[in-house]
Each structure stands twice: as C-alpha cells, then as structure tokens.
Tab-separated table of C-alpha atoms in Angstrom:
chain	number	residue	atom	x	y	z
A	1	UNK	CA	38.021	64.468	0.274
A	2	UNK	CA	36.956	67.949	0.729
A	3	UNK	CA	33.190	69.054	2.068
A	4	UNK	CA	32.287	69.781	-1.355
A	5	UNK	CA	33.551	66.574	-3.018
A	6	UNK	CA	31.211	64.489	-0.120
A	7	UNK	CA	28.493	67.114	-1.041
A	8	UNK	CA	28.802	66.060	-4.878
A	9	UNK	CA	29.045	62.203	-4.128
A	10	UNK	CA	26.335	62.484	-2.034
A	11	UNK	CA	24.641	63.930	-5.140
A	12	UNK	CA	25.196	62.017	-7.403
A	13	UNK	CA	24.057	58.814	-5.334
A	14	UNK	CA	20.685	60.637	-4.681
A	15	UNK	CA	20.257	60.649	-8.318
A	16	UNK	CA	21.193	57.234	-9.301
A	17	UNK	CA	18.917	56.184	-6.487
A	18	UNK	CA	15.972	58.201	-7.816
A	19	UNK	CA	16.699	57.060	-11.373
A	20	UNK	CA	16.581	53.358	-10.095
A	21	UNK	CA	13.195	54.655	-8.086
A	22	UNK	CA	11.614	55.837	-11.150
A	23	UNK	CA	12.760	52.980	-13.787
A	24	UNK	CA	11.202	50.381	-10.846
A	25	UNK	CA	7.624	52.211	-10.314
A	26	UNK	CA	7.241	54.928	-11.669
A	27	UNK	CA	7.540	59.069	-10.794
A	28	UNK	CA	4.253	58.979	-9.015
A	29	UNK	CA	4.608	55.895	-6.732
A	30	UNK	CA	8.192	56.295	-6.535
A	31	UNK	CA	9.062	57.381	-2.328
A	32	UNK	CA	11.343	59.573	-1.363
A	33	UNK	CA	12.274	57.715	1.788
A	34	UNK	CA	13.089	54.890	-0.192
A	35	UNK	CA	15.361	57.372	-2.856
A	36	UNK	CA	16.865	58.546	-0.042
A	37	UNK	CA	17.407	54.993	1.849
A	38	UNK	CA	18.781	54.044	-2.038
A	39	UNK	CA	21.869	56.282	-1.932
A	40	UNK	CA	23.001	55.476	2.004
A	41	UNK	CA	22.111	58.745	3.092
A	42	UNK	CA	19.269	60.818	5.880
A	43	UNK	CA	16.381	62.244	4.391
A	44	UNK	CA	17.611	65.663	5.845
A	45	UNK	CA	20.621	65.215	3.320
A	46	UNK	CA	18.544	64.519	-0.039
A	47	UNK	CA	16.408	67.945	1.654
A	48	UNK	CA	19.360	69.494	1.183
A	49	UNK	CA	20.343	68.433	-2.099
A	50	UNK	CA	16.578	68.799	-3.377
A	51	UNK	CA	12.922	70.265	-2.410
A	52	UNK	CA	10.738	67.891	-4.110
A	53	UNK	CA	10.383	64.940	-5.801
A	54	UNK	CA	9.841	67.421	-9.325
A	55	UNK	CA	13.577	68.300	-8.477
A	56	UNK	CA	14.569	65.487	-8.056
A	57	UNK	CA	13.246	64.053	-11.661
A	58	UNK	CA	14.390	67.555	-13.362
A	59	UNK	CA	17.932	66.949	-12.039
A	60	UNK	CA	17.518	62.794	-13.379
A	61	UNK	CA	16.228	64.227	-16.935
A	62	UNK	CA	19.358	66.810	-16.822
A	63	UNK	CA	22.025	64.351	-16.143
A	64	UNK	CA	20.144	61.925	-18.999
A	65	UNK	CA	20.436	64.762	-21.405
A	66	UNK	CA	24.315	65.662	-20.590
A	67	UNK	CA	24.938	62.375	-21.764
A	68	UNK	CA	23.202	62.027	-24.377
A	69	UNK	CA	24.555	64.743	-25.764
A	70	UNK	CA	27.967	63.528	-25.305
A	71	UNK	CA	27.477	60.268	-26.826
A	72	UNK	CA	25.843	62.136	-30.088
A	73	UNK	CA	28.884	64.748	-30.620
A	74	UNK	CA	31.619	61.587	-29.475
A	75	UNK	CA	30.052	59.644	-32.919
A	76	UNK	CA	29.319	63.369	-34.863
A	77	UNK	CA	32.946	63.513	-34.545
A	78	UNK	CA	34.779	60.084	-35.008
A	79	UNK	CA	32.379	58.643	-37.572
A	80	UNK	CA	33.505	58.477	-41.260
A	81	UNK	CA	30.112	59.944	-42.818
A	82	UNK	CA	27.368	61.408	-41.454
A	83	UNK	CA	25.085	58.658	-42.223
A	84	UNK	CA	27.527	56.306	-40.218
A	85	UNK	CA	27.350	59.414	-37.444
A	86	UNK	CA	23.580	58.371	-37.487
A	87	UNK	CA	23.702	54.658	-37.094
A	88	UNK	CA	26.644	54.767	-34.430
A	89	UNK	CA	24.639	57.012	-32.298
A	90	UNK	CA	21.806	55.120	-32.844
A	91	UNK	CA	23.714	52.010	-31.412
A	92	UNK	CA	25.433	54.297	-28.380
A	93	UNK	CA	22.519	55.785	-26.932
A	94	UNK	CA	20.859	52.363	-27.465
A	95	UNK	CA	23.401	50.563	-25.129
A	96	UNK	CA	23.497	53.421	-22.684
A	97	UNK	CA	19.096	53.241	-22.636
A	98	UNK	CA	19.866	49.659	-21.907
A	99	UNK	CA	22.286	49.403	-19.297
A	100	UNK	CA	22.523	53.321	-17.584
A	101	UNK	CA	19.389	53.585	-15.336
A	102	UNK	CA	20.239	57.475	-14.774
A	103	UNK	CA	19.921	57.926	-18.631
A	104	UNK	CA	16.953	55.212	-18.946
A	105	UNK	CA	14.911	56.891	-16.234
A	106	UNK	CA	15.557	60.345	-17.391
A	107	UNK	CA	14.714	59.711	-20.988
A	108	UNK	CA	11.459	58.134	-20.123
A	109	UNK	CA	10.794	61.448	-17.716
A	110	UNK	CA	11.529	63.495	-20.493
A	111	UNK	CA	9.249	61.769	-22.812
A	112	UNK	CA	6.127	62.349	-20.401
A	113	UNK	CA	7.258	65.968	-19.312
A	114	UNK	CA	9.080	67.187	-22.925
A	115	UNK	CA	5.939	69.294	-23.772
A	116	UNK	CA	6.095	71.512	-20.915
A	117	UNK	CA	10.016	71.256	-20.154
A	118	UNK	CA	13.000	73.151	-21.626
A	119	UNK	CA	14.843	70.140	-23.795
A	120	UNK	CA	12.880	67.282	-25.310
A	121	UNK	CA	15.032	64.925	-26.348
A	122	UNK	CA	12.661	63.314	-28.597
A	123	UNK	CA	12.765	66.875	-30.527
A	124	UNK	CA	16.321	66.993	-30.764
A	125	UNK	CA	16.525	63.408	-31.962
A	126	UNK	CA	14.071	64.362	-34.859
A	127	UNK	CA	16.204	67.192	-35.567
A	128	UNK	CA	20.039	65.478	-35.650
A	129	UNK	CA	18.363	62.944	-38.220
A	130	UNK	CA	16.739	65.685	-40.457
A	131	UNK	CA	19.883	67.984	-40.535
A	132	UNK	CA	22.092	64.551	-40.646
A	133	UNK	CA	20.225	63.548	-43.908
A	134	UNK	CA	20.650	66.764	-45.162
A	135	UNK	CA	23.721	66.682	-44.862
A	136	UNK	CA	24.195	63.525	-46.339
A	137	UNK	CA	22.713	64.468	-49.457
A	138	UNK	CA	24.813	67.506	-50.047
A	139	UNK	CA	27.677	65.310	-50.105
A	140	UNK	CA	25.805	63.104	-52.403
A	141	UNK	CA	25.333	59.826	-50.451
A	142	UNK	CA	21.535	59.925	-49.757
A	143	UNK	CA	19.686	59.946	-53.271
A	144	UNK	CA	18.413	63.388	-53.984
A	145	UNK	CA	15.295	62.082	-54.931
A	146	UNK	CA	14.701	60.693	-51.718
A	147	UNK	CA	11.978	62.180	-49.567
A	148	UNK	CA	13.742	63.237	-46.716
A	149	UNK	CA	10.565	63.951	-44.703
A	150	UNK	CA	9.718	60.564	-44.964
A	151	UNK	CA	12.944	58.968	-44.111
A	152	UNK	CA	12.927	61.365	-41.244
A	153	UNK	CA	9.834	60.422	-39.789
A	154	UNK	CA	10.255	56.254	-40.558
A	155	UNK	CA	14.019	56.415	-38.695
A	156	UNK	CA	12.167	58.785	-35.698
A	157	UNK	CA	9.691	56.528	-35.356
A	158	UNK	CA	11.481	52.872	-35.209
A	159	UNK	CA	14.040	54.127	-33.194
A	160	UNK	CA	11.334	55.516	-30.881
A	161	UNK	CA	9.472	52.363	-31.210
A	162	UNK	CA	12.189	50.424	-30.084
A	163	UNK	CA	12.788	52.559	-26.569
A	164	UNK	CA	9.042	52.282	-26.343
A	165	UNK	CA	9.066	48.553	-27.056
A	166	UNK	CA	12.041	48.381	-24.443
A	167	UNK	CA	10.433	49.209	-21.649
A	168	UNK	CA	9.119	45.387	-21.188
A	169	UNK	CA	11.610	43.662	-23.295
A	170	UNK	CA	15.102	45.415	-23.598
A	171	UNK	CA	16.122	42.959	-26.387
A	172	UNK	CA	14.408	45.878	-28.631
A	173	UNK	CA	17.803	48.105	-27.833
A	174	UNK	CA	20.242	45.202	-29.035
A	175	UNK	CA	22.861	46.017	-31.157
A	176	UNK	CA	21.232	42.615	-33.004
A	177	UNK	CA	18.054	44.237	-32.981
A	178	UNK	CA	19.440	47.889	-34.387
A	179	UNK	CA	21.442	46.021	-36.515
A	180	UNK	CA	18.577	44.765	-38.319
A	181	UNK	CA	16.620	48.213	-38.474
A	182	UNK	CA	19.645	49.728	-40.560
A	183	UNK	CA	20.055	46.689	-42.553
A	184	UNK	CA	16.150	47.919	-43.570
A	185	UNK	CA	16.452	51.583	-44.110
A	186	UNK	CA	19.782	52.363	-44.994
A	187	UNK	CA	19.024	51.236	-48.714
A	188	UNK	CA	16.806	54.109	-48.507
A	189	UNK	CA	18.588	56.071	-47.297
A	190	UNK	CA	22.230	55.943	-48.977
A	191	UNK	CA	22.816	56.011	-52.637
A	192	UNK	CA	24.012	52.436	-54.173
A	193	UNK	CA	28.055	53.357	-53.576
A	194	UNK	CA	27.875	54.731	-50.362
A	195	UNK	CA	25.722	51.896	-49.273
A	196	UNK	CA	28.915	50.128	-49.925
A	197	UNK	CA	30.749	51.500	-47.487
A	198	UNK	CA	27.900	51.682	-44.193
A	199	UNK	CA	28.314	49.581	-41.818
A	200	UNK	CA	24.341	48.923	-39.946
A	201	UNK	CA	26.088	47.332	-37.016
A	202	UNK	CA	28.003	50.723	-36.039
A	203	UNK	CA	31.654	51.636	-36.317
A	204	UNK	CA	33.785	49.685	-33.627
A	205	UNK	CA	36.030	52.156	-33.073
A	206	UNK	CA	33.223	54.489	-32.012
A	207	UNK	CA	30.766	51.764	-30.130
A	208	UNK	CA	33.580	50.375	-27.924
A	209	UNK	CA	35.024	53.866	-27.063
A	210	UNK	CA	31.775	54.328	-25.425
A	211	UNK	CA	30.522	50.893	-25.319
A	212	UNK	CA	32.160	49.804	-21.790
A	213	UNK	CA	30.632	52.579	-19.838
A	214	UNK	CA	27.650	50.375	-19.948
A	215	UNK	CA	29.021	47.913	-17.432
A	216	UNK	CA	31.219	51.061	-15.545
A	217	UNK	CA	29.102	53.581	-13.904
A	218	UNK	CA	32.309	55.558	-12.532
A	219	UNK	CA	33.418	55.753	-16.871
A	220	UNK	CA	29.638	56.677	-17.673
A	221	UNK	CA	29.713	59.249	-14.678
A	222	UNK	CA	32.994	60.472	-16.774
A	223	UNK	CA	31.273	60.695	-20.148
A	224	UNK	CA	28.750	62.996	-18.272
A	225	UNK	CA	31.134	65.777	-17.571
B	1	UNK	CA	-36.671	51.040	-23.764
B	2	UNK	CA	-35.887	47.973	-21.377
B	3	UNK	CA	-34.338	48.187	-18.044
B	4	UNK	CA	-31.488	45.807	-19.614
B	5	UNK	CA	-30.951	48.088	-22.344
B	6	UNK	CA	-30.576	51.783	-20.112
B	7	UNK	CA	-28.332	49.114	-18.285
B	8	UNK	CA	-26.169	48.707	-21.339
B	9	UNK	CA	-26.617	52.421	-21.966
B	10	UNK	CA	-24.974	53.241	-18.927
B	11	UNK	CA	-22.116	51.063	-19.095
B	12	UNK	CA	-21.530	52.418	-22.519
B	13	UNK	CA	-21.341	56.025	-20.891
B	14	UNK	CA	-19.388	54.992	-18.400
B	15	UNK	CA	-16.002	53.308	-20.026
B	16	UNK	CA	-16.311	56.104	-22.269
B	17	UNK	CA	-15.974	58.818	-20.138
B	18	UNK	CA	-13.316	56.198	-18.047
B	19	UNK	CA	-11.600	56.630	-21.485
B	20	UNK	CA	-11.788	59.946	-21.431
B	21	UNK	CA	-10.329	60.326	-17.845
B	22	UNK	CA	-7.758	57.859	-18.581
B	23	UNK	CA	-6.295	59.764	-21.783
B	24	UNK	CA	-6.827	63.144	-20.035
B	25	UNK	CA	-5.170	62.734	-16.572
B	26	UNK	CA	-3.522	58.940	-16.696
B	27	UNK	CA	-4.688	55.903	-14.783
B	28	UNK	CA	-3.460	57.058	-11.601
B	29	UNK	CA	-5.157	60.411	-11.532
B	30	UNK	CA	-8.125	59.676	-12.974
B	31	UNK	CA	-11.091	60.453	-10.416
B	32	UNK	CA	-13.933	57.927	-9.794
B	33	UNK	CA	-16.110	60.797	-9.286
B	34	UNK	CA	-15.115	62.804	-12.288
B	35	UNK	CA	-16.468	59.530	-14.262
B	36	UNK	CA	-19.520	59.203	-12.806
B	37	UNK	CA	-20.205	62.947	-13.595
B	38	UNK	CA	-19.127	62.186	-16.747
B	39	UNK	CA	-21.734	59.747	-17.759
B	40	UNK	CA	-24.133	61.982	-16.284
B	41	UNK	CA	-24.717	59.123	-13.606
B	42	UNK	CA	-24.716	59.217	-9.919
B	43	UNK	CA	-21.302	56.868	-8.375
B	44	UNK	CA	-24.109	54.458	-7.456
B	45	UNK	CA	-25.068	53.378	-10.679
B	46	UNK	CA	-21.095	53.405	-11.256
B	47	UNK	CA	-20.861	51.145	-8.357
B	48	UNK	CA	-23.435	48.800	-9.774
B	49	UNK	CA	-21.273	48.414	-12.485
B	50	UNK	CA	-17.508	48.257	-11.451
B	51	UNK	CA	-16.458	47.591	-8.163
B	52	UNK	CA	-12.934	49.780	-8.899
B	53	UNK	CA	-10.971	51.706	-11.394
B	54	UNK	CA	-8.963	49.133	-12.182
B	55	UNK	CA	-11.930	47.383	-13.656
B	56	UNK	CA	-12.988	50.208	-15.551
B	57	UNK	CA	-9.918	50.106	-16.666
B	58	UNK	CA	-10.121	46.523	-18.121
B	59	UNK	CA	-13.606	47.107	-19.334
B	60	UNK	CA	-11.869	50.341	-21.308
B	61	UNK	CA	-9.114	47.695	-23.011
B	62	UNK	CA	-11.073	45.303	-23.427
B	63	UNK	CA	-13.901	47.209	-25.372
B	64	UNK	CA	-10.786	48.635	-27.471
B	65	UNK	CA	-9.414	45.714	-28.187
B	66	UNK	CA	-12.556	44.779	-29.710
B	67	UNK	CA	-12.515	47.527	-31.816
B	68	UNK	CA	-9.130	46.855	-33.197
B	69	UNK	CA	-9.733	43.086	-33.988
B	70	UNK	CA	-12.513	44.135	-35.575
B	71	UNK	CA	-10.910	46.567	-37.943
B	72	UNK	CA	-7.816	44.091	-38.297
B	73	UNK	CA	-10.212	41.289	-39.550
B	74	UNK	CA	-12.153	43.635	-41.743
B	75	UNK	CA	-8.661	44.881	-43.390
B	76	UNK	CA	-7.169	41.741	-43.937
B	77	UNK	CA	-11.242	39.620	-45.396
B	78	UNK	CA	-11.224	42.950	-48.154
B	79	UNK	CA	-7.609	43.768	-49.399
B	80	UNK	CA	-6.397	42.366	-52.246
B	81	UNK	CA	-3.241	40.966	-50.746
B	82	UNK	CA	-1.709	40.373	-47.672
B	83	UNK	CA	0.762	43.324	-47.859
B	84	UNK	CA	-1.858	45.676	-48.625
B	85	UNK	CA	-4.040	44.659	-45.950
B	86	UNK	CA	-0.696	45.021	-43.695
B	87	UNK	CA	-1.279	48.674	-45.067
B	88	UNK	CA	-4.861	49.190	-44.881
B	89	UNK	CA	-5.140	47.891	-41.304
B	90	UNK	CA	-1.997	50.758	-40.110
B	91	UNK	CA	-4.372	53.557	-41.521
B	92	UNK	CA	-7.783	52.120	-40.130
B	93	UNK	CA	-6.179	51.381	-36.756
B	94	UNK	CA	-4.167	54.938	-36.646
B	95	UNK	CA	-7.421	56.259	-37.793
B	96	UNK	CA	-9.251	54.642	-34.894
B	97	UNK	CA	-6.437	55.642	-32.378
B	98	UNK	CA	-6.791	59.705	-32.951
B	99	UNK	CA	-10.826	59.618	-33.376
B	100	UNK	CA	-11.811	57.298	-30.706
B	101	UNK	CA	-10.732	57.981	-27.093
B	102	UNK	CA	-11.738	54.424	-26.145
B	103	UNK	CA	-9.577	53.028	-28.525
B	104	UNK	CA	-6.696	55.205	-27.363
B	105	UNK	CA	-6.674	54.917	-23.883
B	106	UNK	CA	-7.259	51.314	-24.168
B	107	UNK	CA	-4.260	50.944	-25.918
B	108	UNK	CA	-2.016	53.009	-23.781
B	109	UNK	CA	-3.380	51.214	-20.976
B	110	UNK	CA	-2.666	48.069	-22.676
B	111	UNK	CA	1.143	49.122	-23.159
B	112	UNK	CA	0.959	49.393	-19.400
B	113	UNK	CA	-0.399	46.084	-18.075
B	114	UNK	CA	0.305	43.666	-20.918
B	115	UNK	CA	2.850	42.059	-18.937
B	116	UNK	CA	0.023	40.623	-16.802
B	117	UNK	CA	-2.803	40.990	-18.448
B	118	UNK	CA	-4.406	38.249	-20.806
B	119	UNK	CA	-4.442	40.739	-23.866
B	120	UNK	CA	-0.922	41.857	-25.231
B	121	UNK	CA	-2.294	44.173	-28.088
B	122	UNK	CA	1.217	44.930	-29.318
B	123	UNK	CA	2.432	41.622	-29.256
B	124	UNK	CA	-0.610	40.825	-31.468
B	125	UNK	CA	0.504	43.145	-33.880
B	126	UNK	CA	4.074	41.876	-34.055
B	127	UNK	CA	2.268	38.526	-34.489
B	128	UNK	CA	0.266	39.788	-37.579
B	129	UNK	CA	2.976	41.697	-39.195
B	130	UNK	CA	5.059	38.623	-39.536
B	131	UNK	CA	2.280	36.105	-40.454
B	132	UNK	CA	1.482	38.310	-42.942
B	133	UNK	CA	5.160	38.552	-44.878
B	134	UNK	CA	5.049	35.299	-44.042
B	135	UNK	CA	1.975	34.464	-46.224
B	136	UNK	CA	3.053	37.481	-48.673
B	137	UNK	CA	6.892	35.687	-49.183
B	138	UNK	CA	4.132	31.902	-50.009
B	139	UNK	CA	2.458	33.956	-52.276
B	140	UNK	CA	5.801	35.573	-53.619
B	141	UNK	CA	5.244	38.865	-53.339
B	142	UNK	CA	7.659	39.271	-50.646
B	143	UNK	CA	11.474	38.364	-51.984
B	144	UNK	CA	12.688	35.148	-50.847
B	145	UNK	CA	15.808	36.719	-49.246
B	146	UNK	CA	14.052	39.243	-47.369
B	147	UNK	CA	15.379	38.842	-43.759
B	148	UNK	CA	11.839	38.939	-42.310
B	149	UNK	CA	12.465	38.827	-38.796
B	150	UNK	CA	14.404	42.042	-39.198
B	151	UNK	CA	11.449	43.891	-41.412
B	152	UNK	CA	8.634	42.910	-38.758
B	153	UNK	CA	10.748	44.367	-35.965
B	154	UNK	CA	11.301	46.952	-38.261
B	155	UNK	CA	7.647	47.437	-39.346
B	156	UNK	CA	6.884	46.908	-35.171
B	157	UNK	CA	9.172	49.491	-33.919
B	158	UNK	CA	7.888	51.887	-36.382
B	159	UNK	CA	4.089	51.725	-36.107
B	160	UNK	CA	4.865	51.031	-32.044
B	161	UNK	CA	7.265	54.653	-32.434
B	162	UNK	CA	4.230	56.820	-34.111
B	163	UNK	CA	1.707	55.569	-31.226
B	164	UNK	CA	3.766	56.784	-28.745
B	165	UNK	CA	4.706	59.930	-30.345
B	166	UNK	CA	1.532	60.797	-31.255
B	167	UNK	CA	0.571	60.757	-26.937
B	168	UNK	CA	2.086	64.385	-27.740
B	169	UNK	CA	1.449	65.160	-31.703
B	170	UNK	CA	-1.507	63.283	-33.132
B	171	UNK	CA	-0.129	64.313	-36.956
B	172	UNK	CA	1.929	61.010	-36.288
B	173	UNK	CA	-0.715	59.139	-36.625
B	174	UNK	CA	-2.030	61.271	-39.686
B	175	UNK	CA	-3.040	59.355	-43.122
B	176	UNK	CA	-0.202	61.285	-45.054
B	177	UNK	CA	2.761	60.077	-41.939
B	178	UNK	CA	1.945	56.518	-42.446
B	179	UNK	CA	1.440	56.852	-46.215
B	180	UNK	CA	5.392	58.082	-45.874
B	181	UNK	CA	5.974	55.218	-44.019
B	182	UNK	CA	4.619	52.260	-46.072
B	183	UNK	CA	6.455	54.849	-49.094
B	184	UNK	CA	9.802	53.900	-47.437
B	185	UNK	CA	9.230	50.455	-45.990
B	186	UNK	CA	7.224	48.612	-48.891
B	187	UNK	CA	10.333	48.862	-51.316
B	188	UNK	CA	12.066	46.261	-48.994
B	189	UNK	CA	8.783	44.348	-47.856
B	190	UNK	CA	7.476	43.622	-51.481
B	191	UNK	CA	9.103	42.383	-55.116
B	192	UNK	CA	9.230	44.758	-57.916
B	193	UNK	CA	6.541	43.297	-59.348
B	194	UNK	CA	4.297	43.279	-55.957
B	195	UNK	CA	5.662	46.740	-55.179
B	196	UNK	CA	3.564	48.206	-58.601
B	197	UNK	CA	-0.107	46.991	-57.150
B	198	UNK	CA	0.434	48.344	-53.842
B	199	UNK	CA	-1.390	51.937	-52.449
B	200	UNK	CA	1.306	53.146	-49.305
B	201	UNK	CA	-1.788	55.719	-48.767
B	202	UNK	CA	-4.148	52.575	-48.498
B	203	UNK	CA	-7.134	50.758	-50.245
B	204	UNK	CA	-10.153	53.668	-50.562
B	205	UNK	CA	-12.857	51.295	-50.105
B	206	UNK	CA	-11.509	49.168	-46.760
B	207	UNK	CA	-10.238	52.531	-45.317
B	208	UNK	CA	-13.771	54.271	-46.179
B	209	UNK	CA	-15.328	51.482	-44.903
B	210	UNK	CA	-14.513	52.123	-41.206
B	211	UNK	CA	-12.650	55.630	-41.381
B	212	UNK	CA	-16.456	57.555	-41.030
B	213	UNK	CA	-16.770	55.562	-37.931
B	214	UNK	CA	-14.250	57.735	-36.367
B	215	UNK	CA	-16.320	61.088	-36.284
B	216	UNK	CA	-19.367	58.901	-35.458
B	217	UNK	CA	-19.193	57.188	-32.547
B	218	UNK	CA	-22.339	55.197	-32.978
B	219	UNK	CA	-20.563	53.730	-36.173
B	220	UNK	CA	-17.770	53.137	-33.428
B	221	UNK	CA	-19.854	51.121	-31.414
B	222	UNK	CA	-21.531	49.238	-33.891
B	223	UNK	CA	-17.952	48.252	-35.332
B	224	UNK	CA	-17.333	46.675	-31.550
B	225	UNK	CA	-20.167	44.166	-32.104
C-alpha cells in the first residue's frame, strides 16, 4: 500500500468516525478526541487530514452528497418511467439514510447548514421531483390537470417528514413504510393506465443493485466514487 | 396589581423571550443572560423562577403544548366532521407555529426531548390523525378499503415534513401550502360523497376563531388558559 493509499484510508476512517460522532450527539457536543480515537488513529493525524471540527462536518456533508447523487442518477437511469425513477430513489436513498451513518450524518448536517452552504440537498430533492413530474406529464402519465405545485410540495414534504420522523424511530425509512406513502400519492400523481404499470414498492432490479451496500460499507464506499 | 400577579407577569416574559432565544440561537447556545435582558429582568428574578435552562426549556414546551391542545380541541368541538376538523386543526396549528415563537420553539424542542420527556407532541398528532379516519371511516365518510395505517403515516410524514422545512422557509407552513396539501391528500382520505363538503383551505369561522390570535399575543395567551 503506497503512502497515499494509508493517507486516504486514514481518511476515510476519520470520516466514518465523525459521521458516527455526529449521528450519536450531535455537531456541537460531538469531541474530536473521541472522532479521532473512532478511526484508530493520533489526533496529530486527523490535524493533518482536517483543521476543525467545521471541516470535518463539510467533508461528512460532501461524501453524503456524492452518494446521493449516485444513487439518484443509478435509478434516473435503470428505471422504466420517470415516475418509477421517483419512487426507486425514494426507496434507495431511504435504505442508505437508514443503514449508512456517513450519508445519515451528513444529510442531517446539511439540513441545519443548507442555507448558508453550497448544495442543499433538500433543494435539489425539491427540484428532481418538480422536473421529474414534468417530465412525466409530457409523456402523458401524470394527468395534465394535475397541480404539479401541489404534488411537488405533498411528495417534498412526506418524504422529508419521514427522515425527520426517522431520527427517533427509523421504521419511518422502511421500504414498508415508503411503500405505503406511494400506494397514497401515486393515484395522484399518474394517470389511470400508467398507474397500472407503477410499482410503490420500487423496481427490484434497481433497489437490490444498490440495496446491499446497506449492510457493505466497502460496496457503499464504491458507490461513492 | 398584586405581587402574585407581576410574579406571573414575569414568568410570562421570561419563557417568552426563552422562546425567543431558543428559536434564534438553539438550546445549546441560548444565553441565560441574554433572557434575562430579554424580559427586561435582572438574572435574579430569573433565578427565582428557574433554577436552569433546561427548565426554561420545559416551561417553553410545556406552555406550547398548551397552546396546541387548545387549538386541537377547539378544531375538532366546531367542525362539521371529523375530516374537516383534521383540516382545520393543520391550518390553526401551522398558523400558530409561524406567529407564535413560543409555540415554535416549544415544538422543536419537543422533537428534541420527546424520547424522554412526558409530552411526545408528534406522537399526539399521529394519535389524532388516525382516531380521526378512524371515527370518519364509523361515520362513512372515509372508504371502507382505505388502508388507514398507510394514510396517517402518510398524513404524519407530511405535516411532520412542512414543520421541519419551514425551520428554513416559513411559506411551508403558509395557508395556501397546506390548502395544496389537504387538495392532494383528501381525494384518498374521504368518499366521493364526503370529498364534496370538505374546504382543503379550511372552515372560515374555526380558523378565524384563533388565526387573529397569532398577531396578538395577548389573544395567544388567553388561548393557553
């Protein structure tokens, strides 16, 4: 392993060890000593991988985002429709809030910083569901007279509501749980025939290509690059 | 006026400019000193009445709690049916959640500490939402084959979603975002027939009834009774 592979693992532990920090108790009472204690290393090596505890979270929310983003092109890409495209990223980044503390921690960091930092993923969520049900009504499967503003703003905030609700009681990000939401809205949202063809508890194919990472930090770490 | 009543005056002033503290900085750095000042009292007469933050902090949910079950009751004694007053108490408690900073930073506290703390205000809410299609399915306005547990998670998530994203953009908690709510939801929550006798936008006279208050924070306070 060369220097700079050890410099990168050494990295990337400091980060999952902040992320578990932060998910336990918190940016403020979170300790460095104890981040750095996390990943196995000195606390002159996280000083050399980071300046401040404001670095540290930036570099959390960062990693957070890069997947994220992965996990919403993966299902923009394999899913049949882009109403399906909506509920299986729905379901991905669901699993990954449940069982990836990196992504977990950094989305609830970006939710307290997002007004003062350069992505807020709350934003872009807001936006993938507006331009997704635009989409979905130029190829005629949401209604045209729906009122996409509406829809928008109901599907932003249960799904937001449900990483909110999380927070104490993770059963809220169940694929049982999501399930249920879509079996709600999509009536709304999809004209009679494409209804037909949704499915509210995600696409397998595109859940279980991304599904496992859960459980496999080294395939989530993968996903990330 | 009696010594007992500048008492009460006091401890009026002082959970509301807690509250004010509290929504402003957070729990954590929220300043003793900046409370007192607040109030216009010296941290004496503070210290007469709470020994620490953390019971202004209670004294802040509890007084919004209050407020809420308050509004609740009044919502649900003057609709006309349980779905609407499901509606009407969404707009009189957003209502009460962007005018009145106790209120609000009860509640977020509340989100905080329900885990151990004797109130759970959004666990009360869950438990209302799904009394009330409960009651609304007796009185058959709800369809029989609604899958309830799935609308009162979805109802949940979604009023639970435009709290939190309203810590950032109060319009979420606007009268015309909720009326686009209950606009998408009630279709699934209520028969045909119910569905023609509901307002999404809320009943006038139980809204008016308690929306003034919010501008007035005497009215507030009189509400908490």
């Amino acid at each position: 392993m060369t220097k700079q592979e050890r410099a990168m693992n050494t990295r990337h532990a400091l980060i999952r060890s902040a992320a578990q920090a932060f998910d336990q108790f918190g940016y403020t009472r979170a300790k460095l000593a104890g981040i750095s204690a996390g990943a196995g290393v000195s606390s002159g090596a996280l000083h050399f991988h980071f300046d401040t505890k404001a670095a540290m979270a930036a570099a959390v929310e960062s990693e957070a985002a890069r997947t994220l983003h992965a996990l919403a092109r993966h299902a923009h890409r394999k899913s049949p429709s882009p109403l399906q495209a909506l509920v299986d990223s729905s379901h991905v980044i669901a699993q990954q809030l449940r069982w990836d503390v990196v992504v977990r921690a950094g989305f609830h960091l970006n939710c307290r910083t997002a007004h003062h930092s350069e992505t807020n993923l709350r934003q872009e969520w807001l936006e993938c569901v507006r331009r997704t049900l635009e989409r979905s009504a130029t190829h005629g499967q949401t209604p045209p007279q729906a009122v996409r503003e509406e829809l928008t703003a109901t599907v932003v905030g249960a799904t937001a509501g449900f990483e909110a609700l999380a927070r104490h009681d993770r059963s809220w990000l169940s694929r049982h749980t999501l399930t249920g939401l879509w079996h709600t809205l999509l009536p709304q949202l999809a004209t009679p025939k494409a209804l037909t063809q949704l499915q509210p508890a995600g696409t397998e194919s595109v859940i279980n290509a991304t599904g496992t990472t859960a459980d496999r930090p080294a395939g989530a770490d993968a996903l990330r690059g």
